[in-house]
PDB file of C-alpha atoms (C1' of nucleotides) and ligand atoms in Angstrom:
ATOM      1  CA  UNK A   1     -16.554  49.152  31.049  1.00 34.00           C
ATOM      2  CA  UNK A   2     -18.413  49.608  27.849  1.00 33.00           C
ATOM      3  CA  UNK A   3     -21.299  51.312  29.535  1.00 30.00           C
ATOM      4  CA  UNK A   4     -19.167  54.107  30.754  1.00 28.00           C
ATOM      5  CA  UNK A   5     -18.823  55.194  27.195  1.00 29.00           C
ATOM      6  CA  UNK A   6     -22.491  55.363  26.668  1.00 27.00           C
ATOM      7  CA  UNK A   7     -23.177  58.914  25.795  1.00 27.00           C
ATOM      8  CA  UNK A   8     -26.729  59.370  24.809  1.00 29.00           C
ATOM      9  CA  UNK A   9     -27.967  62.744  23.876  1.00 27.00           C
ATOM     10  CA  UNK A  10     -31.716  62.530  24.030  1.00 29.00           C
ATOM     11  CA  UNK A  11     -31.997  66.260  23.790  1.00 27.00           C
ATOM     12  CA  UNK A  12     -29.975  66.230  20.645  1.00 29.00           C
ATOM     13  CA  UNK A  13     -31.130  63.230  18.697  1.00 29.00           C
ATOM     14  CA  UNK A  14     -30.333  64.454  15.243  1.00 29.00           C
ATOM     15  CA  UNK A  15     -26.843  65.567  15.927  1.00 31.00           C
ATOM     16  CA  UNK A  16     -24.742  65.123  12.897  1.00 31.00           C
ATOM     17  CA  UNK A  17     -22.287  62.302  13.184  1.00 33.00           C
ATOM     18  CA  UNK A  18     -18.851  63.596  13.664  1.00 33.00           C
ATOM     19  CA  UNK A  19     -17.249  61.599  10.962  1.00 32.00           C
ATOM     20  CA  UNK A  20     -13.978  63.287  11.537  1.00 32.00           C
ATOM     21  CA  UNK A  21     -13.697  60.990  14.467  1.00 34.00           C
ATOM     22  CA  UNK A  22     -13.345  58.170  12.068  1.00 34.00           C
ATOM     23  CA  UNK A  23     -10.138  59.497  10.762  1.00 36.00           C
ATOM     24  CA  UNK A  24      -8.341  58.301  13.775  1.00 38.00           C
ATOM     25  CA  UNK A  25      -8.996  54.757  12.799  1.00 35.00           C
ATOM     26  CA  UNK A  26      -5.903  52.733  13.130  1.00 41.00           C
ATOM     27  CA  UNK A  27      -3.349  55.344  13.882  1.00 40.00           C
ATOM     28  CA  UNK A  28      -0.587  55.271  16.322  1.00 34.00           C
ATOM     29  CA  UNK A  29      -1.770  55.646  19.817  1.00 37.00           C
ATOM     30  CA  UNK A  30      -0.442  55.181  23.256  1.00 33.00           C
ATOM     31  CA  UNK A  31      -2.617  53.486  25.755  1.00 35.00           C
ATOM     32  CA  UNK A  32      -2.825  55.598  28.786  1.00 32.00           C
ATOM     33  CA  UNK A  33      -5.722  54.084  30.574  1.00 33.00           C
ATOM     34  CA  UNK A  34      -5.758  50.726  32.212  1.00 33.00           C
ATOM     35  CA  UNK A  35      -7.402  48.604  29.726  1.00 33.00           C
ATOM     36  CA  UNK A  36     -10.781  47.197  30.266  1.00 33.00           C
ATOM     37  CA  UNK A  37     -10.239  43.836  31.766  1.00 33.00           C
ATOM     38  CA  UNK A  38     -13.052  42.201  29.973  1.00 33.00           C
ATOM     39  CA  UNK A  39     -11.718  43.605  26.804  1.00 35.00           C
ATOM     40  CA  UNK A  40      -8.354  42.088  27.399  1.00 35.00           C
ATOM     41  CA  UNK A  41      -9.898  38.782  28.196  1.00 34.00           C
ATOM     42  CA  UNK A  42     -11.943  38.966  25.078  1.00 32.00           C
ATOM     43  CA  UNK A  43      -8.771  39.457  23.169  1.00 34.00           C
ATOM     44  CA  UNK A  44      -7.678  36.005  24.143  1.00 32.00           C
ATOM     45  CA  UNK A  45     -10.747  33.970  23.689  1.00 32.00           C
ATOM     46  CA  UNK A  46     -10.706  30.258  24.245  1.00 33.00           C
ATOM     47  CA  UNK A  47     -13.495  29.469  21.865  1.00 30.00           C
ATOM     48  CA  UNK A  48     -13.965  26.027  23.232  1.00 28.00           C
ATOM     49  CA  UNK A  49     -14.927  27.466  26.556  1.00 30.00           C
ATOM     50  CA  UNK A  50     -17.685  29.494  25.102  1.00 30.00           C
ATOM     51  CA  UNK A  51     -20.537  27.103  25.653  1.00 33.00           C
ATOM     52  CA  UNK A  52     -19.870  24.430  23.107  1.00 31.00           C
ATOM     53  CA  UNK A  53     -23.221  22.725  23.170  1.00 32.00           C
ATOM     54  CA  UNK A  54     -24.761  24.084  26.290  1.00 31.00           C
ATOM     55  CA  UNK A  55     -27.514  25.617  24.322  1.00 32.00           C
ATOM     56  CA  UNK A  56     -29.595  23.818  21.845  1.00 35.00           C
ATOM     57  CA  UNK A  57     -31.993  26.433  20.762  1.00 38.00           C
ATOM     58  CA  UNK A  58     -34.661  25.570  18.315  1.00 37.00           C
ATOM     59  CA  UNK A  59     -35.079  28.222  15.795  1.00 38.00           C
ATOM     60  CA  UNK A  60     -38.725  27.947  15.232  1.00 39.00           C
ATOM     61  CA  UNK A  61     -38.549  30.015  12.186  1.00 38.00           C
ATOM     62  CA  UNK A  62     -35.952  27.907  10.648  1.00 35.00           C
ATOM     63  CA  UNK A  63     -37.527  24.662  11.622  1.00 34.00           C
ATOM     64  CA  UNK A  64     -40.747  25.834  10.098  1.00 34.00           C
ATOM     65  CA  UNK A  65     -39.294  27.141   6.948  1.00 32.00           C
ATOM     66  CA  UNK A  66     -36.496  24.727   6.463  1.00 32.00           C
ATOM     67  CA  UNK A  67     -38.040  21.302   6.737  1.00 31.00           C
ATOM     68  CA  UNK A  68     -34.833  19.512   5.997  1.00 31.00           C
ATOM     69  CA  UNK A  69     -33.556  17.371   8.768  1.00 32.00           C
ATOM     70  CA  UNK A  70     -30.643  18.872  10.461  1.00 32.00           C
ATOM     71  CA  UNK A  71     -29.294  19.042  13.952  1.00 33.00           C
ATOM     72  CA  UNK A  72     -31.196  21.528  15.970  1.00 34.00           C
ATOM     73  CA  UNK A  73     -28.019  22.597  17.578  1.00 33.00           C
ATOM     74  CA  UNK A  74     -26.857  24.010  14.340  1.00 33.00           C
ATOM     75  CA  UNK A  75     -30.023  25.803  13.573  1.00 34.00           C
ATOM     76  CA  UNK A  76     -28.198  29.031  14.000  1.00 33.00           C
ATOM     77  CA  UNK A  77     -26.230  28.537  10.878  1.00 32.00           C
ATOM     78  CA  UNK A  78     -26.451  31.546   8.682  1.00 34.00           C
ATOM     79  CA  UNK A  79     -29.275  31.230   6.236  1.00 32.00           C
ATOM     80  CA  UNK A  80     -28.915  34.179   4.041  1.00 34.00           C
ATOM     81  CA  UNK A  81     -31.582  33.057   1.674  1.00 33.00           C
ATOM     82  CA  UNK A  82     -34.150  32.546   4.368  1.00 34.00           C
ATOM     83  CA  UNK A  83     -37.193  34.805   4.619  1.00 35.00           C
ATOM     84  CA  UNK A  84     -35.768  35.994   7.866  1.00 34.00           C
ATOM     85  CA  UNK A  85     -32.844  37.483   6.077  1.00 34.00           C
ATOM     86  CA  UNK A  86     -35.128  38.799   3.428  1.00 35.00           C
ATOM     87  CA  UNK A  87     -37.153  40.709   5.925  1.00 39.00           C
ATOM     88  CA  UNK A  88     -34.115  42.151   7.490  1.00 40.00           C
ATOM     89  CA  UNK A  89     -32.796  43.183   4.192  1.00 37.00           C
ATOM     90  CA  UNK A  90     -36.026  44.793   3.202  1.00 35.00           C
ATOM     91  CA  UNK A  91     -36.307  46.763   6.320  1.00 35.00           C
ATOM     92  CA  UNK A  92     -32.764  47.835   6.272  1.00 32.00           C
ATOM     93  CA  UNK A  93     -33.401  49.015   2.780  1.00 32.00           C
ATOM     94  CA  UNK A  94     -35.299  51.812   4.329  1.00 33.00           C
ATOM     95  CA  UNK A  95     -32.096  53.027   5.785  1.00 33.00           C
ATOM     96  CA  UNK A  96     -29.212  52.411   3.543  1.00 32.00           C
ATOM     97  CA  UNK A  97     -29.827  49.450   1.386  1.00 30.00           C
ATOM     98  CA  UNK A  98     -27.460  46.647   2.022  1.00 32.00           C
ATOM     99  CA  UNK A  99     -24.839  48.708   3.597  1.00 34.00           C
ATOM    100  CA  UNK A 100     -24.593  48.763   7.332  1.00 40.00           C
ATOM    101  CA  UNK A 101     -22.799  52.005   7.054  1.00 46.00           C
ATOM    102  CA  UNK A 102     -24.866  55.103   7.356  1.00 45.00           C
ATOM    103  CA  UNK A 103     -24.593  57.630   4.566  1.00 38.00           C
ATOM    104  CA  UNK A 104     -20.918  57.453   4.813  1.00 36.00           C
ATOM    105  CA  UNK A 105     -18.716  60.304   3.772  1.00 37.00           C
ATOM    106  CA  UNK A 106     -15.587  59.527   1.870  1.00 34.00           C
ATOM    107  CA  UNK A 107     -13.875  57.694   4.630  1.00 34.00           C
ATOM    108  CA  UNK A 108     -10.173  58.335   4.590  1.00 34.00           C
ATOM    109  CA  UNK A 109      -8.445  55.064   4.194  1.00 32.00           C
ATOM    110  CA  UNK A 110      -6.532  54.227   7.287  1.00 33.00           C
ATOM    111  CA  UNK A 111      -3.165  54.065   5.719  1.00 32.00           C
ATOM    112  CA  UNK A 112      -0.805  54.019   8.597  1.00 32.00           C
ATOM    113  CA  UNK A 113      -1.087  50.330   9.135  1.00 31.00           C
ATOM    114  CA  UNK A 114      -3.013  48.760   6.343  1.00 30.00           C
ATOM    115  CA  UNK A 115      -0.153  48.080   4.110  1.00 30.00           C
ATOM    116  CA  UNK A 116      -0.523  44.665   2.732  1.00 31.00           C
ATOM    117  CA  UNK A 117       1.769  41.767   3.256  1.00 33.00           C
ATOM    118  CA  UNK A 118       3.016  40.299   6.458  1.00 35.00           C
ATOM    119  CA  UNK A 119       4.836  43.454   7.354  1.00 36.00           C
ATOM    120  CA  UNK A 120       1.538  44.954   8.326  1.00 37.00           C
ATOM    121  CA  UNK A 121       1.419  42.477  11.122  1.00 37.00           C
ATOM    122  CA  UNK A 122       4.560  43.856  12.536  1.00 37.00           C
ATOM    123  CA  UNK A 123       3.383  47.366  12.000  1.00 39.00           C
ATOM    124  CA  UNK A 124       0.270  46.691  13.964  1.00 38.00           C
ATOM    125  CA  UNK A 125       2.233  45.079  16.693  1.00 36.00           C
ATOM    126  CA  UNK A 126       4.304  48.194  17.079  1.00 35.00           C
ATOM    127  CA  UNK A 127       1.254  50.314  17.147  1.00 37.00           C
ATOM    128  CA  UNK A 128      -0.214  48.282  19.904  1.00 35.00           C
ATOM    129  CA  UNK A 129       2.927  48.147  21.959  1.00 36.00           C
ATOM    130  CA  UNK A 130       4.756  51.343  21.239  1.00 35.00           C
ATOM    131  CA  UNK A 131       7.120  50.980  24.144  1.00 31.00           C
ATOM    132  CA  UNK A 132       8.231  47.453  23.817  1.00 31.00           C
ATOM    133  CA  UNK A 133      11.042  47.756  21.376  1.00 28.00           C
ATOM    134  CA  UNK A 134      11.756  44.695  19.364  1.00 31.00           C
ATOM    135  CA  UNK A 135       9.516  42.397  21.247  1.00 32.00           C
ATOM    136  CA  UNK A 136       6.410  42.994  19.214  1.00 39.00           C
ATOM    137  CA  UNK A 137       8.214  42.209  16.063  1.00 36.00           C
ATOM    138  CA  UNK A 138       9.091  38.827  17.331  1.00 39.00           C
ATOM    139  CA  UNK A 139       5.675  38.236  18.651  1.00 40.00           C
ATOM    140  CA  UNK A 140       4.065  39.117  15.415  1.00 40.00           C
ATOM    141  CA  UNK A 141       6.270  36.952  13.314  1.00 45.00           C
ATOM    142  CA  UNK A 142       4.310  34.184  11.846  1.00 48.00           C
ATOM    143  CA  UNK A 143       4.987  30.679  12.725  1.00 56.00           C
ATOM    144  CA  UNK A 144       4.061  28.496   9.862  1.00 60.00           C
ATOM    145  CA  UNK A 145       3.816  24.811  10.452  1.00 63.00           C
ATOM    146  CA  UNK A 146       2.221  21.998   8.629  1.00 61.00           C
ATOM    147  CA  UNK A 147      -0.431  19.708   9.831  1.00 57.00           C
ATOM    148  CA  UNK A 148      -0.522  15.993   9.044  1.00 57.00           C
ATOM    149  CA  UNK A 149      -2.295  16.705   5.781  1.00 58.00           C
ATOM    150  CA  UNK A 150       0.564  18.991   4.870  1.00 58.00           C
ATOM    151  CA  UNK A 151      -1.614  22.035   4.921  1.00 63.00           C
ATOM    152  CA  UNK A 152      -0.088  25.203   6.230  1.00 72.00           C
ATOM    153  CA  UNK A 153      -1.066  26.223   9.690  1.00 79.00           C
ATOM    154  CA  UNK A 154      -0.602  29.721  10.913  1.00 84.00           C
ATOM    155  CA  UNK A 155      -0.174  30.174  14.611  1.00 84.00           C
ATOM    156  CA  UNK A 156      -0.869  33.336  16.500  1.00 88.00           C
ATOM    157  CA  UNK A 157       2.131  34.254  18.563  1.00 83.00           C
ATOM    158  CA  UNK A 158       0.000  36.003  21.099  1.00 85.00           C
ATOM    159  CA  UNK A 159      -2.340  33.203  21.985  1.00 87.00           C
ATOM    160  CA  UNK A 160      -1.234  30.281  19.853  1.00 82.00           C
ATOM    161  CA  UNK A 161      -4.514  29.879  18.095  1.00 84.00           C
ATOM    162  CA  UNK A 162      -4.215  28.127  14.781  1.00 83.00           C
ATOM    163  CA  UNK A 163      -5.507  29.297  11.462  1.00 86.00           C
ATOM    164  CA  UNK A 164      -5.548  27.731   8.075  1.00 81.00           C
ATOM    165  CA  UNK A 165      -5.110  30.926   6.197  1.00 85.00           C
ATOM    166  CA  UNK A 166      -2.857  33.880   6.607  1.00 86.00           C
ATOM    167  CA  UNK A 167      -5.764  36.192   6.103  1.00 86.00           C
ATOM    168  CA  UNK A 168      -7.658  34.650   8.957  1.00 87.00           C
ATOM    169  CA  UNK A 169      -4.643  34.899  11.184  1.00 89.00           C
ATOM    170  CA  UNK A 170      -4.027  38.486  10.286  1.00 89.00           C
ATOM    171  CA  UNK A 171      -7.604  39.263  11.059  1.00 91.00           C
ATOM    172  CA  UNK A 172      -7.296  37.521  14.362  1.00 90.00           C
ATOM    173  CA  UNK A 173      -4.099  39.276  15.312  1.00 92.00           C
ATOM    174  CA  UNK A 174      -5.917  42.541  15.092  1.00 91.00           C
ATOM    175  CA  UNK A 175      -7.835  41.471  18.142  1.00 92.00           C
ATOM    176  CA  UNK A 176      -4.529  41.594  19.975  1.00 91.00           C
ATOM    177  CA  UNK A 177      -3.073  44.700  18.457  1.00 91.00           C
ATOM    178  CA  UNK A 178      -6.299  46.700  18.417  1.00 92.00           C
ATOM    179  CA  UNK A 179      -5.131  49.193  15.855  1.00 92.00           C
ATOM    180  CA  UNK A 180      -8.324  51.219  15.637  1.00 93.00           C
ATOM    181  CA  UNK A 181      -8.481  53.821  18.342  1.00 93.00           C
ATOM    182  CA  UNK A 182     -11.241  56.225  19.192  1.00 93.00           C
ATOM    183  CA  UNK A 183      -9.898  59.720  19.560  1.00 91.00           C
ATOM    184  CA  UNK A 184     -12.781  60.717  21.727  1.00 91.00           C
ATOM    185  CA  UNK A 185     -12.231  58.262  24.515  1.00 92.00           C
ATOM    186  CA  UNK A 186      -9.131  56.286  23.592  1.00 92.00           C
ATOM    187  CA  UNK A 187     -10.810  52.936  23.403  1.00 92.00           C
ATOM    188  CA  UNK A 188      -9.240  50.638  20.872  1.00 93.00           C
ATOM    189  CA  UNK A 189     -10.804  48.133  18.558  1.00 94.00           C
ATOM    190  CA  UNK A 190      -9.721  45.419  16.281  1.00 93.00           C
ATOM    191  CA  UNK A 191     -11.500  46.582  13.178  1.00 92.00           C
ATOM    192  CA  UNK A 192     -12.509  49.860  11.681  1.00 93.00           C
ATOM    193  CA  UNK A 193     -16.179  49.043  11.496  1.00 91.00           C
ATOM    194  CA  UNK A 194     -16.138  48.105  15.142  1.00 93.00           C
ATOM    195  CA  UNK A 195     -14.688  51.466  15.948  1.00 94.00           C
ATOM    196  CA  UNK A 196     -17.280  53.045  13.750  1.00 93.00           C
ATOM    197  CA  UNK A 197     -20.033  51.374  15.682  1.00 93.00           C
ATOM    198  CA  UNK A 198     -18.452  52.601  18.856  1.00 94.00           C
ATOM    199  CA  UNK A 199     -18.200  56.137  17.589  1.00 93.00           C
ATOM    200  CA  UNK A 200     -21.944  56.078  17.204  1.00 93.00           C
ATOM    201  CA  UNK A 201     -22.200  55.828  20.934  1.00 93.00           C
ATOM    202  CA  UNK A 202     -20.566  59.211  21.056  1.00 93.00           C
ATOM    203  CA  UNK A 203     -22.483  60.785  18.243  1.00 92.00           C
ATOM    204  CA  UNK A 204     -25.814  59.217  19.026  1.00 92.00           C
ATOM    205  CA  UNK A 205     -26.272  58.246  15.443  1.00 91.00           C
ATOM    206  CA  UNK A 206     -28.781  55.462  14.946  1.00 92.00           C
ATOM    207  CA  UNK A 207     -28.955  54.518  11.311  1.00 92.00           C
ATOM    208  CA  UNK A 208     -31.132  51.443  11.710  1.00 93.00           C
ATOM    209  CA  UNK A 209     -34.760  51.992  12.409  1.00 92.00           C
ATOM    210  CA  UNK A 210     -37.577  49.569  12.971  1.00 93.00           C
ATOM    211  CA  UNK A 211     -40.296  49.788  10.382  1.00 91.00           C
ATOM    212  CA  UNK A 212     -42.839  48.611  12.908  1.00 91.00           C
ATOM    213  CA  UNK A 213     -42.364  51.107  15.652  1.00 92.00           C
ATOM    214  CA  UNK A 214     -39.928  53.698  14.370  1.00 87.00           C
ATOM    215  CA  UNK A 215     -37.456  52.963  17.044  1.00 92.00           C
ATOM    216  CA  UNK A 216     -33.893  53.439  15.915  1.00 93.00           C
ATOM    217  CA  UNK A 217     -30.720  51.596  16.700  1.00 94.00           C
ATOM    218  CA  UNK A 218     -27.075  52.178  16.229  1.00 94.00           C
ATOM    219  CA  UNK A 219     -26.401  48.568  15.483  1.00 93.00           C
ATOM    220  CA  UNK A 220     -28.055  46.337  12.972  1.00 93.00           C
ATOM    221  CA  UNK A 221     -27.864  43.294  15.145  1.00 93.00           C
ATOM    222  CA  UNK A 222     -29.629  45.096  17.902  1.00 94.00           C
ATOM    223  CA  UNK A 223     -32.338  46.050  15.508  1.00 94.00           C
ATOM    224  CA  UNK A 224     -32.605  42.428  14.547  1.00 92.00           C
ATOM    225  CA  UNK A 225     -33.017  41.453  18.142  1.00 93.00           C
ATOM    226  CA  UNK A 226     -35.584  44.152  18.550  1.00 94.00           C
ATOM    227  CA  UNK A 227     -37.566  42.862  15.616  1.00 92.00           C
ATOM    228  CA  UNK A 228     -38.069  39.667  17.496  1.00 90.00           C
ATOM    229  CA  UNK A 229     -40.091  41.536  20.032  1.00 91.00           C
ATOM    230  CA  UNK A 230     -42.632  42.251  17.346  1.00 91.00           C
ATOM    231  CA  UNK A 231     -42.927  38.634  16.433  1.00 82.00           C
ATOM    232  CA  UNK A 232     -45.451  36.323  17.985  1.00 74.00           C
ATOM    233  CA  UNK A 233     -43.258  33.342  17.504  1.00 68.00           C
ATOM    234  CA  UNK A 234     -39.872  33.806  19.032  1.00 71.00           C
ATOM    235  CA  UNK A 235     -36.895  32.083  17.634  1.00 71.00           C
ATOM    236  CA  UNK A 236     -35.535  30.381  20.687  1.00 81.00           C
ATOM    237  CA  UNK A 237     -37.557  27.693  22.339  1.00 81.00           C
ATOM    238  CA  UNK A 238     -37.034  25.823  25.570  1.00 82.00           C
ATOM    239  CA  UNK A 239     -37.208  22.146  24.858  1.00 80.00           C
ATOM    240  CA  UNK A 240     -38.620  21.417  28.294  1.00 82.00           C
ATOM    241  CA  UNK A 241     -41.556  23.771  28.472  1.00 82.00           C
ATOM    242  CA  UNK A 242     -41.869  24.978  24.923  1.00 81.00           C
ATOM    243  CA  UNK A 243     -41.684  28.602  25.915  1.00 81.00           C
ATOM    244  CA  UNK A 244     -40.172  30.751  23.272  1.00 83.00           C
ATOM    245  CA  UNK A 245     -37.826  33.650  23.655  1.00 85.00           C
ATOM    246  CA  UNK A 246     -36.612  36.416  21.492  1.00 80.00           C
ATOM    247  CA  UNK A 247     -33.008  35.935  22.424  1.00 85.00           C
ATOM    248  CA  UNK A 248     -30.646  33.172  23.153  1.00 82.00           C
ATOM    249  CA  UNK A 249     -29.606  34.937  26.308  1.00 85.00           C
ATOM    250  CA  UNK A 250     -33.159  34.967  27.541  1.00 85.00           C
ATOM    251  CA  UNK A 251     -33.506  31.292  26.869  1.00 84.00           C
ATOM    252  CA  UNK A 252     -30.329  30.713  28.797  1.00 83.00           C
ATOM    253  CA  UNK A 253     -31.585  32.739  31.691  1.00 82.00           C
ATOM    254  CA  UNK A 254     -34.782  30.783  31.658  1.00 85.00           C
ATOM    255  CA  UNK A 255     -33.009  27.461  31.716  1.00 82.00           C
ATOM    256  CA  UNK A 256     -30.450  28.438  34.284  1.00 80.00           C
ATOM    257  CA  UNK A 257     -33.077  29.777  36.612  1.00 80.00           C
ATOM    258  CA  UNK A 258     -34.698  26.394  36.499  1.00 81.00           C
ATOM    259  CA  UNK A 259     -37.346  25.756  33.950  1.00 78.00           C
ATOM    260  CA  UNK A 260     -40.402  24.992  36.009  1.00 73.00           C
ATOM    261  CA  UNK A 261     -42.577  24.408  33.041  1.00 64.00           C
ATOM    262  CA  UNK A 262     -43.789  20.839  33.004  1.00 56.00           C
ATOM    263  CA  UNK A 263     -42.800  18.575  30.196  1.00 46.00           C
ATOM    264  CA  UNK A 264     -45.137  18.288  27.312  1.00 40.00           C
TER     265      UNK A 264
ATOM    266  C1'  DC B   1     -37.450  38.442  37.757  1.00 67.77           C
ATOM    267  C1'  DT B   2     -38.122  38.870  32.888  1.00 67.77           C
ATOM    268  C1'  DG B   3     -37.620  41.232  28.682  1.00 67.77           C
ATOM    269  C1'  DG B   4     -35.316  44.195  26.035  1.00 67.77           C
ATOM    270  C1'  DG B   5     -31.754  47.664  24.773  1.00 67.77           C
ATOM    271  C1'  DG B   6     -26.679  48.888  24.309  1.00 67.77           C
ATOM    272  C1'  DA B   7     -22.181  47.546  23.218  1.00 67.77           C
ATOM    273  C1'  DT B   8     -18.713  44.714  21.441  1.00 67.77           C
ATOM    274  C1'  DG B   9     -16.058  40.586  19.795  1.00 67.77           C
ATOM    275  C1'  DG B  10     -15.194  37.366  16.090  1.00 67.77           C
ATOM    276  C1'  DG B  11     -15.788  34.254  12.058  1.00 67.77           C
ATOM    277  C1'  DG B  12     -17.337  33.957   7.355  1.00 67.77           C
ATOM    278  C1'  DC B  13     -18.678  35.415   2.833  1.00 67.77           C
ATOM    279  C1'  DC B  14     -18.698  38.449  -1.103  1.00 67.77           C
ATOM    280  C1'  DC B  15     -16.808  41.692  -4.103  1.00 67.77           C
TER     281       DC B  15
ATOM    282  C1'  DA C   1      -5.785  38.790  -1.358  1.00 67.77           C
ATOM    283  C1'  DG C   2      -7.918  41.876   1.417  1.00 67.77           C
ATOM    284  C1'  DG C   3     -11.370  45.066   2.939  1.00 67.77           C
ATOM    285  C1'  DG C   4     -16.169  45.542   4.048  1.00 67.77           C
ATOM    286  C1'  DC C   5     -20.105  43.994   5.514  1.00 67.77           C
ATOM    287  C1'  DC C   6     -23.170  40.488   7.558  1.00 67.77           C
ATOM    288  C1'  DC C   7     -24.637  37.757  11.108  1.00 67.77           C
ATOM    289  C1'  DC C   8     -24.191  35.497  15.429  1.00 67.77           C
ATOM    290  C1'  DA C   9     -22.971  35.324  20.265  1.00 67.77           C
ATOM    291  C1'  DT C  10     -22.615  37.449  24.634  1.00 67.77           C
ATOM    292  C1'  DC C  11     -22.358  40.384  28.455  1.00 67.77           C
ATOM    293  C1'  DC C  12     -24.028  44.084  31.081  1.00 67.77           C
ATOM    294  C1'  DC C  13     -27.778  46.922  32.635  1.00 67.77           C
ATOM    295  C1'  DC C  14     -32.020  48.829  33.433  1.00 67.77           C
ATOM    296  C1'  DA C  15     -37.165  49.353  33.411  1.00 67.77           C
TER     297       DA C  15
HETATM  298 ZN1   ZN D   1      -4.094  35.298  19.119  1.00 67.77          ZN
HETATM  299 ZN1   ZN D   2     -14.848  56.443  22.009  1.00 67.77          ZN
HETATM  300 ZN1   ZN D   3     -39.971  47.982  16.484  1.00 67.77          ZN
HETATM  301 ZN1   ZN D   4     -38.489  25.925  29.914  1.00 67.77          ZN
END
DNA sequence: CTGGGGATGGGGCCC
DNA sequence: AGGGCCCCATCCCCA
């Protein structure tokens, strides 16, 4: 129920961000509310289920600017050197340069769990399941196998996903342990910056503003999506009717609702 | 019903 | 090696 946390304060737009709320990042915390179901589900994502090739959006921008032949389906590959990225960078420069963090105060390093080495995995497990005794420890223990090419494979004990690096696995495990907890509402997140973005929903801080219309956003990605609305040529095109859309989700809606547009 | 905003999850890259 | 940050993908809602 993400929306339930939406606390906008239109009458108090310039309220100073309560950065003290960030201190609670990744501290011990006992879940007392039934956890958001969607959140739990998201914590165990079967990536293969998430529309593998259902969508084949044509990024008009990219196809225009990157003449090389490549599968349209992969047109969403990150192209950091593309003009698109350049524009984003330039506009975000107005705010805070390259950093997505607003003028950030000296953020206290979350120390309670971020000790390095594999022991941090266990620490996080205990944080996430304070009442489960030894179980988390076992769950968090790494299972290292080897694939046919004799590379190490790290399995997540929560969902059995495989990773080729310990770092990747550790990062993933955070999505189970959710060590970063908002003191305002108790919602937990896998990473500090995710919590930080969430805290903005409490503070109303919107560090990313559109240079075209002065509208501000709390999230850079949402600003990016907004920028599309200023563009004549939208990134996502329906292959059947050639209509373009600013968002993948809109293209999906269009296709699922039956594209009536004649072929061309 | 469509478009757009809000919120959030995760992988990847860079320092 | 790990933390931070970036970008993408989605889902949910509302005007
Ligand atoms: Zn897992
Ligand atoms: Zn909160
Ligand atoms: Zn704008
Ligand atoms: Zn169409």
